[in-house]
Amino acid sequence: MEDSLILLAALRRNHEISLTTVNEKWVFRLYEKATCPKDFGESFVFHTEGEILHEVVQEAFYWSKERYNYFIDNLILAKYI
């Protein structure tokens, strides 16, 4: 669980995040940082879902890392790249 929290903290630097559950699956969406939570709707830039929370968060992190070409300066986070 701690690993997922570290990845979520990194994602939060560049995105607003929506995490819900539907039919026993985790639904994870990323939005541009400037998006107001009231306007979430279908304006997400990334969507994934799955049964294992850490895998869903990890998939979102890899997508965001590739899109924004992160330079990770945190040594703890570096082991997840």
mmCIF file of C-alpha atoms in Angstrom:
data_model
loop_
_atom_site.group_PDB
_atom_site.id
_atom_site.type_symbol
_atom_site.label_atom_id
_atom_site.label_comp_id
_atom_site.label_asym_id
_atom_site.label_seq_id
_atom_site.Cartn_x
_atom_site.Cartn_y
_atom_site.Cartn_z
ATOM 1 C CA MET A 1 0.000 0.000 0.000
ATOM 2 C CA GLU A 2 2.862 2.373 0.785
ATOM 3 C CA ASP A 3 4.160 1.930 -2.778
ATOM 4 C CA SER A 4 0.819 3.066 -4.209
ATOM 5 C CA LEU A 5 0.810 6.116 -1.946
ATOM 6 C CA ILE A 6 4.235 7.159 -3.220
ATOM 7 C CA LEU A 7 3.082 6.830 -6.837
ATOM 8 C CA LEU A 8 -0.121 8.758 -6.077
ATOM 9 C CA ALA A 9 1.927 11.570 -4.556
ATOM 10 C CA ALA A 10 4.008 11.751 -7.735
ATOM 11 C CA LEU A 11 0.908 11.763 -9.936
ATOM 12 C CA ARG A 12 -0.609 14.553 -7.898
ATOM 13 C CA ARG A 13 2.202 16.873 -8.975
ATOM 14 C CA ASN A 14 0.766 17.072 -12.510
ATOM 15 C CA HIS A 15 -2.817 15.849 -12.294
ATOM 16 C CA GLU A 16 -6.118 15.943 -10.520
ATOM 17 C CA ILE A 17 -7.110 12.357 -9.669
ATOM 18 C CA SER A 18 -10.401 10.486 -9.493
ATOM 19 C CA LEU A 19 -10.440 7.035 -7.895
ATOM 20 C CA THR A 20 -13.708 5.110 -7.599
ATOM 21 C CA THR A 21 -14.936 1.528 -7.568
ATOM 22 C CA VAL A 22 -17.459 0.019 -9.984
ATOM 23 C CA ASN A 23 -18.453 -3.648 -10.130
ATOM 24 C CA GLU A 24 -15.564 -4.682 -7.876
ATOM 25 C CA LYS A 25 -13.013 -2.876 -10.055
ATOM 26 C CA TRP A 26 -10.927 0.191 -9.311
ATOM 27 C CA VAL A 27 -11.575 3.017 -11.787
ATOM 28 C CA PHE A 28 -8.731 5.519 -12.001
ATOM 29 C CA ARG A 29 -8.817 8.739 -14.020
ATOM 30 C CA LEU A 30 -6.322 11.538 -14.431
ATOM 31 C CA TYR A 31 -7.254 15.105 -15.340
ATOM 32 C CA GLU A 32 -5.199 18.123 -16.268
ATOM 33 C CA LYS A 33 -4.122 20.002 -13.148
ATOM 34 C CA ALA A 34 -6.189 23.059 -14.155
ATOM 35 C CA THR A 35 -9.434 21.036 -14.304
ATOM 36 C CA CYS A 36 -11.885 21.959 -11.588
ATOM 37 C CA PRO A 37 -13.220 18.939 -9.656
ATOM 38 C CA LYS A 38 -16.778 20.072 -10.449
ATOM 39 C CA ASP A 39 -15.962 19.777 -14.165
ATOM 40 C CA PHE A 40 -14.484 16.265 -14.051
ATOM 41 C CA GLY A 41 -17.154 14.498 -16.130
ATOM 42 C CA GLU A 42 -15.609 13.081 -19.287
ATOM 43 C CA SER A 43 -12.711 15.548 -19.534
ATOM 44 C CA PHE A 44 -10.138 13.036 -18.299
ATOM 45 C CA VAL A 45 -6.821 12.600 -20.099
ATOM 46 C CA PHE A 46 -6.241 9.040 -18.879
ATOM 47 C CA HIS A 47 -8.553 6.232 -17.775
ATOM 48 C CA THR A 48 -7.837 2.720 -16.577
ATOM 49 C CA GLU A 49 -9.531 0.128 -14.431
ATOM 50 C CA GLY A 50 -8.667 -3.173 -12.833
ATOM 51 C CA GLU A 51 -9.114 -5.417 -9.845
ATOM 52 C CA ILE A 52 -5.755 -4.699 -8.173
ATOM 53 C CA LEU A 53 -5.336 -1.137 -6.920
ATOM 54 C CA HIS A 54 -1.533 -1.017 -7.095
ATOM 55 C CA GLU A 55 -1.540 -2.175 -10.737
ATOM 56 C CA VAL A 56 -4.069 0.510 -11.687
ATOM 57 C CA VAL A 57 -2.036 3.242 -9.973
ATOM 58 C CA GLN A 58 1.197 1.937 -11.477
ATOM 59 C CA GLU A 59 -0.293 1.960 -14.999
ATOM 60 C CA ALA A 60 -1.387 5.573 -14.531
ATOM 61 C CA PHE A 61 2.045 6.526 -13.233
ATOM 62 C CA TYR A 62 3.856 4.990 -16.219
ATOM 63 C CA TRP A 63 1.483 6.698 -18.659
ATOM 64 C CA SER A 64 1.972 10.076 -16.994
ATOM 65 C CA LYS A 65 5.735 9.622 -16.706
ATOM 66 C CA GLU A 66 5.972 8.930 -20.442
ATOM 67 C CA ARG A 67 3.672 11.784 -21.405
ATOM 68 C CA TYR A 68 5.366 14.398 -19.251
ATOM 69 C CA ASN A 69 8.909 13.014 -19.414
ATOM 70 C CA TYR A 70 9.375 13.190 -15.648
ATOM 71 C CA PHE A 71 12.726 13.836 -14.164
ATOM 72 C CA ILE A 72 12.467 12.062 -10.818
ATOM 73 C CA ASP A 73 14.731 13.495 -8.185
ATOM 74 C CA ASN A 74 13.296 11.513 -5.283
ATOM 75 C CA LEU A 75 15.460 8.441 -4.600
ATOM 76 C CA ILE A 76 12.587 6.544 -2.977
ATOM 77 C CA LEU A 77 10.450 7.019 -6.081
ATOM 78 C CA ALA A 78 13.305 6.183 -8.445
ATOM 79 C CA LYS A 79 13.023 2.458 -7.738
ATOM 80 C CA TYR A 80 9.564 2.403 -9.378
ATOM 81 C CA ILE A 81 10.711 3.774 -12.719
#
